[in-house]
Structures are given as C-alpha cells and as structure tokens.
Short mmCIF file of C-alpha atoms and ligand atoms in Angstrom, two decimals:
data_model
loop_
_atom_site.label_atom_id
_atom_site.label_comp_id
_atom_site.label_asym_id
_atom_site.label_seq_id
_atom_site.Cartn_x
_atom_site.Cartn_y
_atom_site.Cartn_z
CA UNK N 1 0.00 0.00 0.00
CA UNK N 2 1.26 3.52 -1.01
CA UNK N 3 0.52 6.36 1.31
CA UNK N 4 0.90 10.35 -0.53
CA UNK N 5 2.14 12.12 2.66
CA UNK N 6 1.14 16.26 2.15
CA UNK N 7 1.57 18.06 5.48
CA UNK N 8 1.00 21.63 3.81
CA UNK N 9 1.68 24.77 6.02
CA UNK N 10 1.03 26.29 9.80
CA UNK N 11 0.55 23.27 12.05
CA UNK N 12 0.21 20.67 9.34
CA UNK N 13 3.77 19.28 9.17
CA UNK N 14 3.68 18.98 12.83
CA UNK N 15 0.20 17.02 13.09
CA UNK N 16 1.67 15.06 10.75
CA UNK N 17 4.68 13.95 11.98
CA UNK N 18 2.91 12.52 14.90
CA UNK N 19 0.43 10.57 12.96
CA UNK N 20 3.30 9.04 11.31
CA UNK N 21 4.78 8.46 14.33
CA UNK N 22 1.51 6.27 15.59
CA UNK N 23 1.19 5.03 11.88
CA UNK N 24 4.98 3.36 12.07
CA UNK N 25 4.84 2.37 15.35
CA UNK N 26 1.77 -0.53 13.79
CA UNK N 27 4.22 -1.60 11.67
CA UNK N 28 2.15 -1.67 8.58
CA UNK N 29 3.22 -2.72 5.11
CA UNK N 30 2.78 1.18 3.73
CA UNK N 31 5.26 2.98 2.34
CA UNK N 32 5.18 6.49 2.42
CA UNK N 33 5.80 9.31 -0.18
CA UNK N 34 6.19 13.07 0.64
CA UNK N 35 5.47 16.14 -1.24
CA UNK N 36 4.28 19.72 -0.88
CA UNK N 37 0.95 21.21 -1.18
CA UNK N 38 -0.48 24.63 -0.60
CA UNK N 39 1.83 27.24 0.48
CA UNK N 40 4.62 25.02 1.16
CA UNK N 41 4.09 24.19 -3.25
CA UNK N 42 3.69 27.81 -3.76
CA UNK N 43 7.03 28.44 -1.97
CA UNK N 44 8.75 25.69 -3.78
CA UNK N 45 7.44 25.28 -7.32
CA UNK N 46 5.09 28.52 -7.84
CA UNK N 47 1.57 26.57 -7.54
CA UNK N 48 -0.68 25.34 -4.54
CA UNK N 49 -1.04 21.77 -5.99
CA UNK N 50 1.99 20.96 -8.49
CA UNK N 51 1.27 18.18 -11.24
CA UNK N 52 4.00 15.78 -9.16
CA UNK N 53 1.81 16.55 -5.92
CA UNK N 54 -1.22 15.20 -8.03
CA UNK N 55 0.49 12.68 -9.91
CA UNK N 56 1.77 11.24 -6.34
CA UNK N 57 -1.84 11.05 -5.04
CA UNK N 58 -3.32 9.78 -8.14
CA UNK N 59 -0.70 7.20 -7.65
CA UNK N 60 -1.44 6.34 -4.18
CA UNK N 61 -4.18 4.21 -2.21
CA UNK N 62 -4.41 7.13 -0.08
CA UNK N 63 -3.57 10.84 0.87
CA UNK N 64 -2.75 11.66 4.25
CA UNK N 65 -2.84 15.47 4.31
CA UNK N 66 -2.19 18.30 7.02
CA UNK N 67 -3.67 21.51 6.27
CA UNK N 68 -3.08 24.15 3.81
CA UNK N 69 -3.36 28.02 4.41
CA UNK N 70 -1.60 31.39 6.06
CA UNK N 71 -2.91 34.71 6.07
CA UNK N 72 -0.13 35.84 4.33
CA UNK N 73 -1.69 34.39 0.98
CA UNK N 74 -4.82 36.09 1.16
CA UNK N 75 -4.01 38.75 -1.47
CA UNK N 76 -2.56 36.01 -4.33
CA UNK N 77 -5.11 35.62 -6.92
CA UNK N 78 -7.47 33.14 -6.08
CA UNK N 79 -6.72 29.99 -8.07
CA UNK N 80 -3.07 30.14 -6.65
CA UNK N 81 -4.53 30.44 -2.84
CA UNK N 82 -3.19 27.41 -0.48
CA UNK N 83 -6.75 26.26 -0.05
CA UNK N 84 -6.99 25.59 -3.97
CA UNK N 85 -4.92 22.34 -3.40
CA UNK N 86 -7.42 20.90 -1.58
CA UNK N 87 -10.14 21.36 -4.37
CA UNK N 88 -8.16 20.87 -7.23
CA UNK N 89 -7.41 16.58 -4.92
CA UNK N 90 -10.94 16.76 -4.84
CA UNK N 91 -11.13 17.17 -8.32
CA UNK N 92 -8.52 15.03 -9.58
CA UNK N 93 -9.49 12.31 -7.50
CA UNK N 94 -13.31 12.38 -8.18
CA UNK N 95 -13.55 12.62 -3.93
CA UNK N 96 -17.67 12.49 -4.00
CA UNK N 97 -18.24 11.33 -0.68
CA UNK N 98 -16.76 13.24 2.40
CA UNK N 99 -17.47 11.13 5.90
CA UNK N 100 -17.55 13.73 8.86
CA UNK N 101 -18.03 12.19 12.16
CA UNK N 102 -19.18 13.94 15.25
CA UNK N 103 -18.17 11.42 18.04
CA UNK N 104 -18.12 13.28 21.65
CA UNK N 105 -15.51 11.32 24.61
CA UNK N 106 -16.83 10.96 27.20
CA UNK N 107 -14.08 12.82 28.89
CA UNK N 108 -14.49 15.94 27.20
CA UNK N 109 -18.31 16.17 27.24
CA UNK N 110 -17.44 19.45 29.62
CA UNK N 111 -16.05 21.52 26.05
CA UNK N 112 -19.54 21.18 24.71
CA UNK N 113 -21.49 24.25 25.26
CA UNK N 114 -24.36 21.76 25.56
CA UNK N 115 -26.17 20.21 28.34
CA UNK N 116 -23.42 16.80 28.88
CA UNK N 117 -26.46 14.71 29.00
CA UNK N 118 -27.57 15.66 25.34
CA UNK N 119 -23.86 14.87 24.16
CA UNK N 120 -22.30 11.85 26.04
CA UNK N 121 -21.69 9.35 23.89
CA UNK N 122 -22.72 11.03 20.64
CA UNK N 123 -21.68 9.15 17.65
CA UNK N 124 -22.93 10.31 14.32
CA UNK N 125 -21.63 10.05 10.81
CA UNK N 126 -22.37 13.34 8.43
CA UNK N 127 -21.42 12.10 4.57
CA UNK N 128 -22.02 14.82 2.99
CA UNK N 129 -21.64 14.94 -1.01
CA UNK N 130 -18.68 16.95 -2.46
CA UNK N 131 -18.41 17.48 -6.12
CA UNK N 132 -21.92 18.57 -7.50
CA UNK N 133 -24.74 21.07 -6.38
CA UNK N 134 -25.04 24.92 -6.04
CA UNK N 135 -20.87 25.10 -5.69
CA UNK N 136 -20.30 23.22 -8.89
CA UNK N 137 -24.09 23.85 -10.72
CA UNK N 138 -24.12 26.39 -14.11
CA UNK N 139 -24.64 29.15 -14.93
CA UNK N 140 -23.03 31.28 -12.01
CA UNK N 141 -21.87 34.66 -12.53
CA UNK N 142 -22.70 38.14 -11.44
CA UNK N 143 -23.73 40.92 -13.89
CA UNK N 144 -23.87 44.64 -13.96
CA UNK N 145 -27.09 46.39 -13.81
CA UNK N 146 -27.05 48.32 -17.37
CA UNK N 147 -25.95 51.75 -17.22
CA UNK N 148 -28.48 54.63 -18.40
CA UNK N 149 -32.46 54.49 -17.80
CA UNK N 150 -32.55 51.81 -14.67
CA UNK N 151 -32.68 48.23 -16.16
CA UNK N 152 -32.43 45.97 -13.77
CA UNK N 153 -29.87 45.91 -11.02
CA UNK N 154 -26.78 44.38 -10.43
CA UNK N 155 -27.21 40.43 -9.62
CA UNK N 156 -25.05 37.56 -8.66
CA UNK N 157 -26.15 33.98 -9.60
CA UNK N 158 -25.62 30.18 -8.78
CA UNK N 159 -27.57 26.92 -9.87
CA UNK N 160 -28.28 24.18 -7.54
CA UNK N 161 -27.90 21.06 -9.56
CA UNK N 162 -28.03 17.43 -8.93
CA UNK N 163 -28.00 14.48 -11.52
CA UNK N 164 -30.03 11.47 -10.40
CA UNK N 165 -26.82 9.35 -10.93
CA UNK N 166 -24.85 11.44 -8.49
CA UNK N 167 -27.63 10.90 -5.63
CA UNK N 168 -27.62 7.36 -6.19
CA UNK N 169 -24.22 6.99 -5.87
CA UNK N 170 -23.69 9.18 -2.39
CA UNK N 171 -27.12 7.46 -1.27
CA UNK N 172 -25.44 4.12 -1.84
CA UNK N 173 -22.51 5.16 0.41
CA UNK N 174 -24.47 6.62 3.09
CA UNK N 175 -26.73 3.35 3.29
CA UNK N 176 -23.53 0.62 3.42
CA UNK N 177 -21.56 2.83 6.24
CA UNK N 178 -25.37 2.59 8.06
CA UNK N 179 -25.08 -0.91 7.38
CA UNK N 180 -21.37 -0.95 9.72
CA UNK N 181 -23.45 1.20 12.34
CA UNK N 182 -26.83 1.14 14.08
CA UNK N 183 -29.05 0.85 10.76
CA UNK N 184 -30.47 4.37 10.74
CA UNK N 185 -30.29 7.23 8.14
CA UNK N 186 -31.56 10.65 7.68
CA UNK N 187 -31.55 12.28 4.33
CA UNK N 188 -31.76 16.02 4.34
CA UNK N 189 -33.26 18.24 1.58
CA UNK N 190 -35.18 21.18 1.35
CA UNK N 191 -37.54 19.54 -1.07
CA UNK N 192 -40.34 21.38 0.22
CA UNK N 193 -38.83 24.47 -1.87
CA UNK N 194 -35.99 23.37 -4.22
CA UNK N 195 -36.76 20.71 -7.29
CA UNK N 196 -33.11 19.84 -6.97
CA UNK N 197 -34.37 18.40 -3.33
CA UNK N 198 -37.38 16.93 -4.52
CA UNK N 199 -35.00 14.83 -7.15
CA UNK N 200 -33.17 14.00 -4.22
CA UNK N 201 -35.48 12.72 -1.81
CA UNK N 202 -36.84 10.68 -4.65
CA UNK N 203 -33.85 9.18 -5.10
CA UNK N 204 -32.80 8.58 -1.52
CA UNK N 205 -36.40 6.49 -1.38
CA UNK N 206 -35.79 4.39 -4.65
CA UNK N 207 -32.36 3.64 -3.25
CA UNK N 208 -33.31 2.99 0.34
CA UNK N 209 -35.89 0.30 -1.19
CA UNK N 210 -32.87 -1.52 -1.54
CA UNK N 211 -31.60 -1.91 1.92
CA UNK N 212 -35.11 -3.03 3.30
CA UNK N 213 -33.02 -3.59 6.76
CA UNK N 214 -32.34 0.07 6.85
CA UNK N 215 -34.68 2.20 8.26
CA UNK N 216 -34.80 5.64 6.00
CA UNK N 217 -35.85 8.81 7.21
CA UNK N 218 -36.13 12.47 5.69
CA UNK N 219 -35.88 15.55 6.91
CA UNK N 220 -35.81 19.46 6.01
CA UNK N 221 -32.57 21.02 6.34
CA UNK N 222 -34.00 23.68 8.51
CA UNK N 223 -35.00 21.03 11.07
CA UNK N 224 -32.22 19.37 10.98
CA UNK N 225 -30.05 22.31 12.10
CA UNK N 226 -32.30 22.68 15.35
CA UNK N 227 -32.56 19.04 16.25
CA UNK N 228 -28.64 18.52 15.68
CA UNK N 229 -28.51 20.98 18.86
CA UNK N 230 -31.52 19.92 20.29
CA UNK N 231 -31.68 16.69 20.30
CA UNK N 232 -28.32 15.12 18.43
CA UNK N 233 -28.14 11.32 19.71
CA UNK N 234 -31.42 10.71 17.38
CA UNK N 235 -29.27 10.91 14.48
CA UNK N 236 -26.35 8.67 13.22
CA UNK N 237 -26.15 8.33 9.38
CA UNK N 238 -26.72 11.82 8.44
CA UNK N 239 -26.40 12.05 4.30
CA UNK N 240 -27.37 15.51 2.55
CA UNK N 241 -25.77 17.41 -0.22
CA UNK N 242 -22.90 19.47 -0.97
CA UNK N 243 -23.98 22.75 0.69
CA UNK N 244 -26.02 21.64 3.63
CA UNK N 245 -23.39 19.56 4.31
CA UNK N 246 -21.27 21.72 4.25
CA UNK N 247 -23.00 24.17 7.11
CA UNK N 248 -23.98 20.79 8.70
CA UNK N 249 -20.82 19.04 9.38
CA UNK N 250 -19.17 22.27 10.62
CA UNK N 251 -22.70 22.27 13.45
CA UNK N 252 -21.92 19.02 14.06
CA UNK N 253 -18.45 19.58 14.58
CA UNK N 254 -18.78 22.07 17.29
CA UNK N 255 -21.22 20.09 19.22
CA UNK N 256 -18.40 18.02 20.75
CA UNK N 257 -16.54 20.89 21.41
CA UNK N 258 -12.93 20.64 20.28
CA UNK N 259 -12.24 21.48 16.60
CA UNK N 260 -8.69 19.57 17.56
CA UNK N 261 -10.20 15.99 18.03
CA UNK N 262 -12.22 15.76 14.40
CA UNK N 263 -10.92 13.92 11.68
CA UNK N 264 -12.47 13.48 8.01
CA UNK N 265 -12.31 11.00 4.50
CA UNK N 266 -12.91 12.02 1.19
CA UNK N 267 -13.38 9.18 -0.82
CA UNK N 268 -14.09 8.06 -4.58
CA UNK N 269 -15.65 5.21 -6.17
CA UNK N 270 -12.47 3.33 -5.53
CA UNK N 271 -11.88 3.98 -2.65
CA UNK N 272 -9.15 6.22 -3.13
CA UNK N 273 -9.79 8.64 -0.16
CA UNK N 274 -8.17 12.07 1.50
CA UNK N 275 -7.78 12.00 5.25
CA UNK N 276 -7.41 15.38 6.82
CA UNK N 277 -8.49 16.83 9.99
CA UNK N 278 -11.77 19.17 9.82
CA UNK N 279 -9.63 22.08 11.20
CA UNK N 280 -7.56 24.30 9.22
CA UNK N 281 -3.83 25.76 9.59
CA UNK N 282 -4.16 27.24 12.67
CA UNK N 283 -1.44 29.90 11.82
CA UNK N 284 -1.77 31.28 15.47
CA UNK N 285 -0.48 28.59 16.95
CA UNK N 286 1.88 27.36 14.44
CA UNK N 287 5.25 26.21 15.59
CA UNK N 288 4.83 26.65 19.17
CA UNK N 289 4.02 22.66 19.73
CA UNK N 290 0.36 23.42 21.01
CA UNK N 291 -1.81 22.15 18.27
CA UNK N 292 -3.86 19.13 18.94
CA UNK N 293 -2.91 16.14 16.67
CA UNK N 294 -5.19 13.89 17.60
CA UNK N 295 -7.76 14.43 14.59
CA UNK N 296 -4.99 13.99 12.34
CA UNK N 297 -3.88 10.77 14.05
CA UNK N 298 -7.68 9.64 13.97
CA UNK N 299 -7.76 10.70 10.23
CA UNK N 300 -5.14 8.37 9.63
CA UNK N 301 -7.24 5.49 11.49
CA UNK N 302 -10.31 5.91 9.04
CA UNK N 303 -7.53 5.76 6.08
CA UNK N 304 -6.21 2.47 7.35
CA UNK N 305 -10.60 1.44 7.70
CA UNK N 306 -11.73 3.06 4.40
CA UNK N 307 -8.94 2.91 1.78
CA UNK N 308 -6.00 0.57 3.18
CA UNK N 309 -8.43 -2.41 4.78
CA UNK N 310 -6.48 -2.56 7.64
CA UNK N 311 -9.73 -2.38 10.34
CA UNK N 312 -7.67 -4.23 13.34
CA UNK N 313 -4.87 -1.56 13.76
CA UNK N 314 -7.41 1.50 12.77
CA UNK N 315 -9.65 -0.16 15.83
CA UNK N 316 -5.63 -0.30 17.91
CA UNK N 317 -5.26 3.14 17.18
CA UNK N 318 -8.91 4.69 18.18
CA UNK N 319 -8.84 2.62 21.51
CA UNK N 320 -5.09 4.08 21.79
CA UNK N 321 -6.59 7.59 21.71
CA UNK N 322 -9.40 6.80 24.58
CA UNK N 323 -6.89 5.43 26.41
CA UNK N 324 -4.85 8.71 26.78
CA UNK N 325 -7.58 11.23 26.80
CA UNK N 326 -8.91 8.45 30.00
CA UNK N 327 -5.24 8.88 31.62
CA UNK N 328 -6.13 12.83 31.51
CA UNK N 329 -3.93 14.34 29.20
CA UNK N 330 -4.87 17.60 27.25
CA UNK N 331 -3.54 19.48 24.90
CA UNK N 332 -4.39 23.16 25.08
CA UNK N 333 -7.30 23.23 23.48
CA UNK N 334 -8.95 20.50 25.55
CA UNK N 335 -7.47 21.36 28.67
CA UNK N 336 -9.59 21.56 31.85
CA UNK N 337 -8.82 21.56 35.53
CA UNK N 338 -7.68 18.21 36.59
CA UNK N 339 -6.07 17.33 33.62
CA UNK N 340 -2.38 17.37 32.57
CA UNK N 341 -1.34 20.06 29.70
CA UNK N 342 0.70 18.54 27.28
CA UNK N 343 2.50 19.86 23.80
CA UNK N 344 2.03 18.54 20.14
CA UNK N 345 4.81 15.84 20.65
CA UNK N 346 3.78 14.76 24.23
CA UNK N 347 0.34 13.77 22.75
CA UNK N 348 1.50 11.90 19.62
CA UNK N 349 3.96 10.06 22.01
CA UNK N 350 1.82 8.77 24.46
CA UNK N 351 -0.63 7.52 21.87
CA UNK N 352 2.74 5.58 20.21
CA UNK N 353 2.95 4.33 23.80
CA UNK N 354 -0.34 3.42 24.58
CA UNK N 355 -0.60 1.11 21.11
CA UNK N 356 2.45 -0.51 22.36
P1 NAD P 401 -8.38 26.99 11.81
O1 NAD P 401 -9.18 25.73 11.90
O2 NAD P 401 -7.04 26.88 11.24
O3 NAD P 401 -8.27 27.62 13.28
C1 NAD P 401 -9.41 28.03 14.03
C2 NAD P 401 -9.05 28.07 15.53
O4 NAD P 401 -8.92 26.72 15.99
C3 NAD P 401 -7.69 28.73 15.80
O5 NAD P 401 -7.77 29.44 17.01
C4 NAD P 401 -6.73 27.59 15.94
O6 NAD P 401 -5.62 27.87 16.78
C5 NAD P 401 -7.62 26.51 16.53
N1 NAD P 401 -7.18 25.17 16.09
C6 NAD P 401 -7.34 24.63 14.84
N2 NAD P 401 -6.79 23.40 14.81
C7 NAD P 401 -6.30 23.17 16.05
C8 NAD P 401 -5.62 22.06 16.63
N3 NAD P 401 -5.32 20.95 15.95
N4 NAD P 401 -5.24 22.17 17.91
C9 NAD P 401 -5.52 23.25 18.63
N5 NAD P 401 -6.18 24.32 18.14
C10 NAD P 401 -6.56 24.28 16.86
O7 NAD P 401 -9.29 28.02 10.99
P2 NAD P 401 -8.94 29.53 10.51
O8 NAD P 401 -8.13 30.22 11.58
O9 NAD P 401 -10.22 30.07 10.09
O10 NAD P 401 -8.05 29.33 9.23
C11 NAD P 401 -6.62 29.36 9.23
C12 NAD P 401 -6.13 28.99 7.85
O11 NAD P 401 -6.50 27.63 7.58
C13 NAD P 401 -6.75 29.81 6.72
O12 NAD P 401 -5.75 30.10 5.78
C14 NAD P 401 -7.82 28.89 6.16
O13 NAD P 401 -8.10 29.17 4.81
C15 NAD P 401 -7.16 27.57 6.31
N6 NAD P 401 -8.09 26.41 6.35
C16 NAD P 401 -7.61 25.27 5.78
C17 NAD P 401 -8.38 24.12 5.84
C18 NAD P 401 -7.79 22.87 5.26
O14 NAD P 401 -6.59 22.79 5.04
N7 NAD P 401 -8.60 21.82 5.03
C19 NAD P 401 -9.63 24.14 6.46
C20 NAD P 401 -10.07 25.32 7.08
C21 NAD P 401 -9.27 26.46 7.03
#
C-alpha cells in the first residue's frame, strides 16, 4: 500500500509527523511518499497543488494530508490560494463522498457548550456529497445592472444542480456505512422548496428500497439544524448534499466541542480517499508545539478502515486515543482543571505508547 504524505503549512507538518509516528509504530506494510501542497508548493514550485503533488496522489491508495493556508496568501489571486490544493485533490481524485463524524468522549463532554447529557456518547456520521450542487451547478456569474435608464440591477447567480446518478451513488454510500453502524439514516433536503431536493429525496427512497433492513428517514434542512442541537443522539447516518453539508458538518463539529479531536475522508468510487483533519492551519499557533494532533492521528485510522483495509490496527489506534484522553492528558485546546497540559509531541507520544 502507497501512502501520498502532504503536510502543507502552519501546524500541518507537525500534526503530521505525529500521525506518522503512531502510523509506524503498527508496523504496517505502507510505504510512504512526501510532497508539498499549498503554500509550502507555492514556496517551492510557484503553484498550490503541483502536477508531481497530483500525480503522487493519483498514484497512491491514499492521501494523508495536514492543512493548507496562512494569512499571508490572502491577497494572491485566487486559483493560486493554499486552499486551492485541496479542491483541485478533490477534483482530480473524483472525492464524491466526504465522511464527517461527530463522536463526543466521554471525557471531554465538559467543552460542549451543551447540556453533557444531550452529548455523552454522541456518535454520528455526516457524509455529505462533495463534487456537485449549487458550488459546482451552471450558470453562475454576477452581472452589472445596465448603465443609463434603470434596467435591472446588479445580480449575482448560482444553480443548484443534482444528476439522479450522483444521488444514487452518495445514497449508496451513506446506506452501506449505516449498514457498519446502528441501521439508521436521515436524508436532508429542502424539497419542500428546491426541485433539486425533490430529485433527491426521490432518489434517496428508490435507493433505500434496496436496503429493506435500513430504516430511511427524511428531513428538512431547517429542522435538521435545530434538532442537531436539540436533540443530536437521534441521528447517526446523516447524508445531505454538498452545501447543507457543508453548514452541517461544521454544526456538528462544534457540538463536541474541540475542533482539535475531528478527523475526516474524502473518498471516490475506488476507494481512493483524502484523510485530513476538519480544522484548518491554525497559523496562530503554528510552531509553538500546542496544536492538537489527535484528529490527524484519527484521520489516519479511518484511512487504514476506508482505503487501506487494515480495520484491526485502525480499531488499535482509536482505543489508543481513549486510552490517553482516560489517563487525563490535554492538549491546550482541551485542557480543563484536573487534567495534565501537554505539547504537540507529548500527545502523539503517548498515543505511540499506549498502542504498544
Ligand atoms: P483553523 O481551523 O485553522 O483555526 C481556528 C481556531 O482553531 C484557531 O484558534 C486555531 O488555533 C484553533 N485550532 C485549529 N486546529 C487546532 C488544533 N489541531 N489544535 C488546537 N487548536 C486548533 O481556521 P482559521 O483560523 O479560520 O483558518 C486558518 C487557515 O486555515 C486559513 O488560511 C484557512 O483558509 C485555512 N483552512 C484550511 C483548511 C484545510 O486545510 N482543510 C480548512 C479550514 C481552514
């Protein structure tokens, strides 16, 4: 198995190195391949995602991958931004599916801002789908309200757009990972408004007459936004489409508190995938050995479940993680009285120790 290594910029090459530390420490036939991405590649070569980076990942059963991003970017033209990298491995790699879990320890139910008895022991799934609807849909544009007598005004434009082939295929991903979990998903649409949501519930019904064991619910996005923080534990496959998902996954996220803990998988019909944590570069912190690597390291236990079949160490390397956050260490941004601060390093070590 070939692994494309991209650690990127700000905290990613130190997250990183300490999920390669717990990766190494399984002793796993993977061999691992290094390159640059973001502004690391824009330092190096001129471009955010070089055609070696891609060629590397295209070659690869999987892409482990930092983060990408500084402030000091923000005023390059936007297709040579850090952050295009990421879409342009989306793109290459036909990444449709994106899994976003929202699992809350037990031990850190306290960084919640809810109630702990509405989040201990939350476990749900978000899959939300990544290459089509209102980001990808045309026509989109903006035009200029026509000078002289008032025509018109000024507008800006996008088009929400799903194929039914494209909602099969997420609908079919969302309904085997329910079949690995408690049996249970929740499509959300809008269809009560949008046609493209009326296709998609549709869809999600034809498709969910196929797992008769499954038990298929819908739901409006709306709702779904209010019962994720009212009532969260009712959900655990959550599948919905590019843009809810998108505002979805990052509620979700938040619900257990600690941006630092949440990994993700982008995968493609072969199960290619790109495991990154849901944070970003953290530029503040950058350096200093405070960033939290444990969603990184628990990225790089759904690569080993979801693109390298290696379930038994991704299973050693999740229990590894309980076991220190149960033996009370914290990094910074999980710290809480009671509990022992530790840096970057610390962390990834006593993981490596508690697998061993
Ligand atoms: P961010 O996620 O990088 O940071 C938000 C806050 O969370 C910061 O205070 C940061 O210190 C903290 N944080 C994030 N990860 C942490 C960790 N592992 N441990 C401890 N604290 C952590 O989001 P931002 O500040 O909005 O963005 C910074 C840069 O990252 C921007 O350039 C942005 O475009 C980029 N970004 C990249 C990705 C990606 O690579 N997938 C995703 C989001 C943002």
């Amino acid at each position: 198995m070939k692994v494309a290594v991209l650690p990127g910029d700000g905290i990613g090459p130190e997250i990183i190195a300490e999920a390669l530390k717990v990766l190494k420490v399984l002793d796993l036939k993977i061999e691992f391949e290094h390159a640059d991405v973001g502004g690391a590649a824009y330092e190096s070569s001129g471009h955010p995602l070089p055609d070696s980076t891609t060629k590397l990942a295209l070659a690869s059963d999987a892409v482990l991958f930092g983060a990408v991003g500084d402030w000091k970017y923000d005023k390059l033209e936007r297709a040579l931004r850090p952050e295009q990298a990421i879409l342009g491995l989306r793109k290459h790699l036909g990444l449709y599916a994106n899994f976003r879990p929202a699992i809350c320890y037990a031990e850190l139910t306290h960084a919640s801002s809810l109630k702990p008895e509405l989040i201990n022991g939350l476990d749900i799934l978000i899959i939300r789908e990544l290459t089509g609807d209102i980001y990808f849909g045309q026509p989109k544009g903006r035009r200029k309200a026509v000078d002289g007598p008032f025509v018109g005004d000024d507008e800006g434009f996008d088009t929400m757009r799903y194929t039914r082939s494209e909602i099969e295929r997420i609908m079919h991903t969302a309904f085997k990972a329910a079949e690995k979990r408690s049996k249970r998903v929740t499509s959300v649409d809008k269809s009560n408004v949008l046609e493209t949501s009326q296709l998609w519930r549709d869809v999600a019904t034809e498709v969910g007459k196929m797992y008769p064991h499954i038990e298929l619910d819908h739901m409006y996005v709306d709702n779904a936004a209010m019962q994720l923080v009212k009532e969260p534990k009712k959900f655990d496959v959550l599948v919905t489409g590019n843009m809810f998902g998108d505002i979805l996954s990052d509620e979700a996220a938040m619900l257990t508190g600690s941006i630092g803990m949440l990994p993700s998988a982008s995968l493609n019909s072969k199960s290619q995938g790109l495991y990154e944590p849901s944070h970003g570069s953290a530029p503040d912190i950058a350096g200093k050995g405070l960033a939290n690597p444990l969603a990184t390291i628990l990225s790089s236990a759904m690569m080993l479940r979801f693109s390298l079949n290696m379930e038994s160490a991704a299973l050693r390397i999740e229990k590894a993680v309980q076991a220190v956050l149960a033996s009370g260490l914290r990094t910074p941004d999980i710290y809480s009285d009671g509990t022992q601060r530790v840096g970057t390093v610390e962390m990834g070590n006593a993981v490596v120790a508690a697998i061993k």
